[in-house]
PDB file of C-alpha atoms in Angstrom:
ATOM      1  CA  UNK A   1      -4.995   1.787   5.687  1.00 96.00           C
ATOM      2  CA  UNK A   2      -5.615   1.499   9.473  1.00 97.00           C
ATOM      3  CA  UNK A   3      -4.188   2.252  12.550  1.00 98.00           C
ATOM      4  CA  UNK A   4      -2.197   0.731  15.601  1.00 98.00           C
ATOM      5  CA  UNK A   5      -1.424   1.792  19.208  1.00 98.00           C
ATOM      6  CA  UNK A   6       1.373   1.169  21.883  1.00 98.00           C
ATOM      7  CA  UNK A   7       3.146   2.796  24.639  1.00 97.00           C
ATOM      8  CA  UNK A   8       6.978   4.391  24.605  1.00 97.00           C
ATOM      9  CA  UNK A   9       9.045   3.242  27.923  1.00 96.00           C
ATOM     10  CA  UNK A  10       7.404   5.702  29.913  1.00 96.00           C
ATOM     11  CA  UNK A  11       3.607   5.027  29.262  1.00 96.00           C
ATOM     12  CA  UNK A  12       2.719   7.613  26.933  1.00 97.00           C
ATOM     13  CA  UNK A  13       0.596   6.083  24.198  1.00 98.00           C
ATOM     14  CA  UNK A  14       1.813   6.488  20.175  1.00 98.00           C
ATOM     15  CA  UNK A  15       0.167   5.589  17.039  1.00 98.00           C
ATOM     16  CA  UNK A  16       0.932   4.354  13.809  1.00 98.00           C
ATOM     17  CA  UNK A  17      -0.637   4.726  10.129  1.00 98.00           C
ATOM     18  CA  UNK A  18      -0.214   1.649   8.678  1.00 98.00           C
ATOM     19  CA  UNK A  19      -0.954   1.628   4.562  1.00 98.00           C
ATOM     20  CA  UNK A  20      -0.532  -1.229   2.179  1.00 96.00           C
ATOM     21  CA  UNK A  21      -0.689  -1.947  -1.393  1.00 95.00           C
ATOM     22  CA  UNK A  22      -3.371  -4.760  -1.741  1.00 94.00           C
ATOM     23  CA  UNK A  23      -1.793  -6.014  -5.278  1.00 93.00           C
ATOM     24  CA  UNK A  24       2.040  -5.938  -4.314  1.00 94.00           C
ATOM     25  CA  UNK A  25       2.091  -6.344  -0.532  1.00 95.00           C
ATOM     26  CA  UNK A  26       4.321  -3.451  -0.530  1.00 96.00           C
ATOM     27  CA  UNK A  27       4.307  -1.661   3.006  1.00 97.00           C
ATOM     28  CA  UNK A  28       4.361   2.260   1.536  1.00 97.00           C
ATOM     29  CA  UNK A  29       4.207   4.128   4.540  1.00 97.00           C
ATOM     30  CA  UNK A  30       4.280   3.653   8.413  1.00 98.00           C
ATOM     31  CA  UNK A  31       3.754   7.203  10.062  1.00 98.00           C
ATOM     32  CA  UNK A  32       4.503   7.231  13.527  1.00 98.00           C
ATOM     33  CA  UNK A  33       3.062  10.324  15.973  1.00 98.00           C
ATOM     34  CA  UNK A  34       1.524  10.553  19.514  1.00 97.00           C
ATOM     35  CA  UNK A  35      -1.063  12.524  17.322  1.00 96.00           C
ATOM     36  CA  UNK A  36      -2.387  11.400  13.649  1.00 97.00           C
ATOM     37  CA  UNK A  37      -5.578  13.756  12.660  1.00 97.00           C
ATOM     38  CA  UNK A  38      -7.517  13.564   9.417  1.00 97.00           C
ATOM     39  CA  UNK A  39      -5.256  16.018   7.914  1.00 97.00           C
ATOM     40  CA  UNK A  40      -2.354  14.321   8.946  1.00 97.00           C
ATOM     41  CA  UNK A  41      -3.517  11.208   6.690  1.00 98.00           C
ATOM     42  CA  UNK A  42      -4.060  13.528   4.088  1.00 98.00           C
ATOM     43  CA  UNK A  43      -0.556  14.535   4.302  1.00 97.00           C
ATOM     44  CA  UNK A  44       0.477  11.053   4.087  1.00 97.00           C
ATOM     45  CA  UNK A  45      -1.390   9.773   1.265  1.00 97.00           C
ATOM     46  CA  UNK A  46      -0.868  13.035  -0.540  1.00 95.00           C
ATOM     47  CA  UNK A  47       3.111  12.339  -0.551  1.00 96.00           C
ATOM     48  CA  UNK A  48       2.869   8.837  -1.466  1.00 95.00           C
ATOM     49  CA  UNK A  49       0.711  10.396  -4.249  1.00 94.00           C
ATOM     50  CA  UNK A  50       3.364  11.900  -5.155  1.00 94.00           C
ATOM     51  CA  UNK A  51       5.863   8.927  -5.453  1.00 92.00           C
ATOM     52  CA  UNK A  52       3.648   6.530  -7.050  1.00 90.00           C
ATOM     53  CA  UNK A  53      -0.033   6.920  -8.727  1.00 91.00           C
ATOM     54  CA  UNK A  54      -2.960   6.936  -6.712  1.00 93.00           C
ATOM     55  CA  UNK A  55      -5.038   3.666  -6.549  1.00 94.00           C
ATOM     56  CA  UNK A  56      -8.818   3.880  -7.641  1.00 95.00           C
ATOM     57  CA  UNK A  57      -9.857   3.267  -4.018  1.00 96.00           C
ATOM     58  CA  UNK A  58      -8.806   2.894  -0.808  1.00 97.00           C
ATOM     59  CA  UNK A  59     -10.420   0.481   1.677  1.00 97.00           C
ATOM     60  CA  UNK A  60     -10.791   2.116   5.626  1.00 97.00           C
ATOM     61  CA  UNK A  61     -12.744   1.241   8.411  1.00 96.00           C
ATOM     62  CA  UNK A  62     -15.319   4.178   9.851  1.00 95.00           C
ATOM     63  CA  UNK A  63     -12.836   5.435  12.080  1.00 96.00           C
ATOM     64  CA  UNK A  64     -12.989   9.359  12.407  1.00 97.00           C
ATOM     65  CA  UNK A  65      -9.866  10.080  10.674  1.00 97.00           C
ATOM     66  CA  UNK A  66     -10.780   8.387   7.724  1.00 97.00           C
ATOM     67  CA  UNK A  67     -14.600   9.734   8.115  1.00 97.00           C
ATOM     68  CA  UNK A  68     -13.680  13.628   8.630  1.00 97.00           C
ATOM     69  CA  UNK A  69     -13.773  16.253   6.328  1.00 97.00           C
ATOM     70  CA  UNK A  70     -10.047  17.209   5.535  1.00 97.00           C
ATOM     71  CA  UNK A  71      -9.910  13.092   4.400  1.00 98.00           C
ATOM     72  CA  UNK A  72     -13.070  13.011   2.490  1.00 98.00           C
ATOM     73  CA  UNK A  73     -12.444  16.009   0.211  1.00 97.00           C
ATOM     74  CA  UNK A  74      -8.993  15.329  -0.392  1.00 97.00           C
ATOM     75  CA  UNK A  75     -10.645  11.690  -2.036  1.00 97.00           C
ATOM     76  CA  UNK A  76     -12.982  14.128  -3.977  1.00 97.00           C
ATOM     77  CA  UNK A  77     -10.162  15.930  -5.627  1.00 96.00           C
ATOM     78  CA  UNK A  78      -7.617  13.483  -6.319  1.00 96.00           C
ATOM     79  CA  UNK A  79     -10.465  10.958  -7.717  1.00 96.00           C
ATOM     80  CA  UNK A  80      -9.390   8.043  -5.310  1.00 96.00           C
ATOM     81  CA  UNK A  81     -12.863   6.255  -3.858  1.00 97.00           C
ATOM     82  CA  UNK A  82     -13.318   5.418  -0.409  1.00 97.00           C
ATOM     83  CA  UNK A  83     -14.126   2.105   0.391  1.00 97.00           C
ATOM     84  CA  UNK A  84     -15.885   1.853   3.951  1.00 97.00           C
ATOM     85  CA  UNK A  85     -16.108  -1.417   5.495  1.00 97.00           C
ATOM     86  CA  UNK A  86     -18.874  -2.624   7.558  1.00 96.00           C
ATOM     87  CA  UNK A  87     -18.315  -2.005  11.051  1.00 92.00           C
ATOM     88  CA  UNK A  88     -17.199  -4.736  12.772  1.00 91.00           C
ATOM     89  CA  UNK A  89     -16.013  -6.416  10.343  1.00 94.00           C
ATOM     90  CA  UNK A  90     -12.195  -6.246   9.820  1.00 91.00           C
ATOM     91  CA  UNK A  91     -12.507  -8.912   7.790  1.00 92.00           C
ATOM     92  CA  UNK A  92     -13.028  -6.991   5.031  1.00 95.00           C
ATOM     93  CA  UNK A  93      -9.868  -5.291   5.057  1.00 95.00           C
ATOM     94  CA  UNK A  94      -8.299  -8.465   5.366  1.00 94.00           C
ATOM     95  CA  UNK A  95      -4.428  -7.278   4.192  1.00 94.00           C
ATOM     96  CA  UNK A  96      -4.144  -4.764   6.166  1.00 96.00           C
ATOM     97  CA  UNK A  97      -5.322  -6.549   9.493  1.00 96.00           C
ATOM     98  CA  UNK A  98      -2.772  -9.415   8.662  1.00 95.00           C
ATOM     99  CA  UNK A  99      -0.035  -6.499   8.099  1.00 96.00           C
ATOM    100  CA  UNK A 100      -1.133  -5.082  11.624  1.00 97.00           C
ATOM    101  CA  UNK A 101      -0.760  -9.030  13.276  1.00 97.00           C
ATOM    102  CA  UNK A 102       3.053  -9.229  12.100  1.00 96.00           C
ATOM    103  CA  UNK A 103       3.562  -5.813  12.659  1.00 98.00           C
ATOM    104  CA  UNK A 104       2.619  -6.257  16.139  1.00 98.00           C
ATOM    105  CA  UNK A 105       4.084  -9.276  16.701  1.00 97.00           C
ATOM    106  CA  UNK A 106       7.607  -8.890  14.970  1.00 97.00           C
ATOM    107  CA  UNK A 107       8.100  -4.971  16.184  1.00 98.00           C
ATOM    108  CA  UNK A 108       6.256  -3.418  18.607  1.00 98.00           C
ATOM    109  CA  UNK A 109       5.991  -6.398  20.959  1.00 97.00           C
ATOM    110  CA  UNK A 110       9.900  -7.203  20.324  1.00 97.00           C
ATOM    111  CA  UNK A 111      10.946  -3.494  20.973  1.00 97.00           C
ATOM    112  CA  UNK A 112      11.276  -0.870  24.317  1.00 95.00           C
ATOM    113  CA  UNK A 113      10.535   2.629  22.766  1.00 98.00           C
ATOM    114  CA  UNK A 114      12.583   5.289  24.112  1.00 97.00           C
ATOM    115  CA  UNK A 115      10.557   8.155  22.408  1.00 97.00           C
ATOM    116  CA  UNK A 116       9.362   9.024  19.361  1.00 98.00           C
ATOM    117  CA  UNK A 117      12.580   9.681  17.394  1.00 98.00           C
ATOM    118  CA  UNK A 118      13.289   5.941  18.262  1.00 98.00           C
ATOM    119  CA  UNK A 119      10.071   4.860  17.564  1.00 98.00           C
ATOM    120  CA  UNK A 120      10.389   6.120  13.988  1.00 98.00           C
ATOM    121  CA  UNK A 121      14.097   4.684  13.371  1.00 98.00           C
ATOM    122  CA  UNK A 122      13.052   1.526  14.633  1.00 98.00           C
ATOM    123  CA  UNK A 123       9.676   1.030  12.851  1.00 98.00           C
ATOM    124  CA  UNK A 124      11.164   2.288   9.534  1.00 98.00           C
ATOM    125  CA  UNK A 125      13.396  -0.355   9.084  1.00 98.00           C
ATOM    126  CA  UNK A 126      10.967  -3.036  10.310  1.00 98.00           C
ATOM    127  CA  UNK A 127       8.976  -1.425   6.797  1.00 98.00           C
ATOM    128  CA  UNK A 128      12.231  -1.917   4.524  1.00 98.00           C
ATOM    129  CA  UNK A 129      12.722  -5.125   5.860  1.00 97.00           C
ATOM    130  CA  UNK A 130       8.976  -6.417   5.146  1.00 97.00           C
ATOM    131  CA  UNK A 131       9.462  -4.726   1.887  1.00 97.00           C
ATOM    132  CA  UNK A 132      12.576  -6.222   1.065  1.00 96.00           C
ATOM    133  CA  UNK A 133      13.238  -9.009   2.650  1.00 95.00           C
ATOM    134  CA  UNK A 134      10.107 -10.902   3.168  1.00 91.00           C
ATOM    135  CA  UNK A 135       8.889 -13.599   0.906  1.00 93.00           C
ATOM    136  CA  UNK A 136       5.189 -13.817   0.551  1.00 90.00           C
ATOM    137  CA  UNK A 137       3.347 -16.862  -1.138  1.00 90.00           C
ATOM    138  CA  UNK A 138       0.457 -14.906  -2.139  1.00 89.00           C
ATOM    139  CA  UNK A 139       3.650 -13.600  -4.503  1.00 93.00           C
ATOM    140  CA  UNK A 140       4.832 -16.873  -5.431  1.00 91.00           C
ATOM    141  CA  UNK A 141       7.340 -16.531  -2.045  1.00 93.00           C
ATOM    142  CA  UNK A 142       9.134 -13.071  -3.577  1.00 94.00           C
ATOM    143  CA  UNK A 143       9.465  -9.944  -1.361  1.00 95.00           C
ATOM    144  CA  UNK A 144       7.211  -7.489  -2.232  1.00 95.00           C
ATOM    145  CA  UNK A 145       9.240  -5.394  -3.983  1.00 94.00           C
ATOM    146  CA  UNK A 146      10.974  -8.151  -5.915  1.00 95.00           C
ATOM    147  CA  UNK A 147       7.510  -8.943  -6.480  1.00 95.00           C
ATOM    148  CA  UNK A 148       6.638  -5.424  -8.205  1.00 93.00           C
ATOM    149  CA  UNK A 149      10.109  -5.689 -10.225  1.00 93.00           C
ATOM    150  CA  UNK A 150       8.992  -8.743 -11.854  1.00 93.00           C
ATOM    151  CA  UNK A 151       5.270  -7.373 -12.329  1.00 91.00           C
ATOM    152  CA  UNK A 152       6.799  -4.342 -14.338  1.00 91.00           C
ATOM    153  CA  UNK A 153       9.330  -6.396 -16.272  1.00 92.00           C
ATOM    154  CA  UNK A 154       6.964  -9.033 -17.298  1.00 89.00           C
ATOM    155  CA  UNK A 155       4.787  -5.788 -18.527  1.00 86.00           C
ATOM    156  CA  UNK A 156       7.434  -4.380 -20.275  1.00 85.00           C
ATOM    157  CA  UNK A 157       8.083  -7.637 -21.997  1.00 84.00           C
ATOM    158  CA  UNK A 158       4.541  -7.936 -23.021  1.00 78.00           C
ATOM    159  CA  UNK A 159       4.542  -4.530 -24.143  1.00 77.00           C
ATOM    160  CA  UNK A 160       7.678  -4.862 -26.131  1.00 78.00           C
ATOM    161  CA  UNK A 161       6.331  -8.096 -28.184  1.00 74.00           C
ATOM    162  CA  UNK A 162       2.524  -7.660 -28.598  1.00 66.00           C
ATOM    163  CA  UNK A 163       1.354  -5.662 -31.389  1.00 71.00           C
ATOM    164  CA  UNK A 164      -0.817  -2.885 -29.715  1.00 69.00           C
ATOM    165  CA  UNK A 165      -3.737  -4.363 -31.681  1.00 67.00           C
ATOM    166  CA  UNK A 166      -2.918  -7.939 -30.336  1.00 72.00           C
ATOM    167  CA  UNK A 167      -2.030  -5.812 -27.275  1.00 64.00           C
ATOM    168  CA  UNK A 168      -5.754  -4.284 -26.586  1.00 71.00           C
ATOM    169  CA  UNK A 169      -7.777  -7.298 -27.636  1.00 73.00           C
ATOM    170  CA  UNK A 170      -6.011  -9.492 -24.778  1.00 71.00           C
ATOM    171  CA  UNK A 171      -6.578  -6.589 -22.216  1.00 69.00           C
ATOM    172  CA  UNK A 172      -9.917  -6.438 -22.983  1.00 69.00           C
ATOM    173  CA  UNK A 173     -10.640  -9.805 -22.916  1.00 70.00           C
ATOM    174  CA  UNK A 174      -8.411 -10.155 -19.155  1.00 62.00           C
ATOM    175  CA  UNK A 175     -10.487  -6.953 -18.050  1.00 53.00           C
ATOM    176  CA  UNK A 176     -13.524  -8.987 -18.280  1.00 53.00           C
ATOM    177  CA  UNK A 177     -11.638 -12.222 -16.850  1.00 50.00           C
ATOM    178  CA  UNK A 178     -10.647  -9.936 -13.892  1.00 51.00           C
ATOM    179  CA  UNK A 179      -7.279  -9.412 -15.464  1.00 50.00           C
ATOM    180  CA  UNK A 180      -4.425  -6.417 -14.805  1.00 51.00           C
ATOM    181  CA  UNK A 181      -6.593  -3.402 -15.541  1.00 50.00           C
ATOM    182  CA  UNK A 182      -5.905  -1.842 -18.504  1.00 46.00           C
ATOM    183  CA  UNK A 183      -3.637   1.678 -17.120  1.00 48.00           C
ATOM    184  CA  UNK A 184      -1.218  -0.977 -15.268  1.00 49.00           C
ATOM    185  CA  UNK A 185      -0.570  -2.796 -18.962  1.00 46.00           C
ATOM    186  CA  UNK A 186      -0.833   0.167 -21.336  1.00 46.00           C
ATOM    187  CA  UNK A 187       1.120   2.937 -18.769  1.00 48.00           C
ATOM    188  CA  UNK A 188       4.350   1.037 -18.182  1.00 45.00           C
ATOM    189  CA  UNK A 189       5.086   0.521 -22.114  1.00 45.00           C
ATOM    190  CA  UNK A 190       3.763   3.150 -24.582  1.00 42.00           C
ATOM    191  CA  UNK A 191       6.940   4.400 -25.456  1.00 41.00           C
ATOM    192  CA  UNK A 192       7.910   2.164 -26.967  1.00 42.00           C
ATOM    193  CA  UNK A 193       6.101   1.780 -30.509  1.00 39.00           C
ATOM    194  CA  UNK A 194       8.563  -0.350 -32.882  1.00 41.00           C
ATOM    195  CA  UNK A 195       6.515  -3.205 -32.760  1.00 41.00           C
ATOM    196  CA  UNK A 196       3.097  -1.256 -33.044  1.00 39.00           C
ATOM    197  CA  UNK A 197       1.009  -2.591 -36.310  1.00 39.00           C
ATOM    198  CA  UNK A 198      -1.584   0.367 -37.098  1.00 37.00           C
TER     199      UNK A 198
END
């Protein structure tokens, strides 16, 4: 997650909450406000939580939104970690600062804000389109979310064929190769047990 800045028409300044999923690419959320408080991300994050699971961490610079209290204990009770990078070094949130580039450079440099309401409309569908649209070849050139519809059928598949003994040794063993962890393999395909060999 991390933030950008511009100006509507008129010279009043705007910001935007820019989050990404590190593993699909996937753009989930773009909140746009002339305001955007540490409760505010909370908000965010919270109803994205409530979309999608949570990750295990979430990488932020030390920027006092992410850094206040409201943020901090909403980490606590959902179990997400904060990752802080050093400061200074953007580099270490490396995704998110390339989504922030082409953000800048194919939106809010290409676009005359009229106000906020227009702000939104427009910067929403700049987020479908990178989600839909745009091929990646850190995703062997699919869109992100064409790239997450092949992730979970290949899963499924896997699931569907495997004996869950078979099934557990090769997690384990891609665990320790730095393999899919172990809740995105198992969640997607439990219910299906015909082909389970107790």
């Amino acid at each position: 997650m991390d933030f950008t800045t511009d100006s509507f028409c008129d010279g009043r300044r705007f910001r935007t909450l820019n989050i990404i999923d590190d593993f699909t690419r996937e753009c989930l959320g773009i909140e746009v406000d002339t305001s955007l408080s540490g409760k505010r991300v909370v908000r965010v994050v919270d109803g994205i939580g409530c979309k999608r699971p949570l990750p295990e961490a979430i990488v932020v610079d030390n920027g006092p939104e992410f850094t206040s209290k409201a943020f901090l204990a909403w980490c606590e009770a959902s179990g997400v970690r904060v990752h802080f990078i050093d400061p200074g070094k953007p580099i270490q949130n490396a995704h998110i600062e390339s989504f922030n580039g082409r953000f800048r450079d194919e939106c809010l440099n290409e676009h005359w804000f009229l106000g906020l309401a227009h702000a939104r409309e427009i910067i929403e569908t700049y987020r479908q389109e990178y989600n839909e649209d745009r091929p990646h070849s850190s995703l062997g050139y699919l869109a992100p979310r064409a790239f997450m519809a092949a992730f979970e059928e290949s899963t499924r598949q896997f699931l569907s064929e495997v004996p869950l003994r078979a099934r557990l040794r090769r997690i384990a063993r891609g665990s320790r190769s730095g393999g899919p962890p172990l809740c995105l393999l198992l969640g997607a395909g439990l219910k299906n047990t015909s082909n389970i060999d107790d």
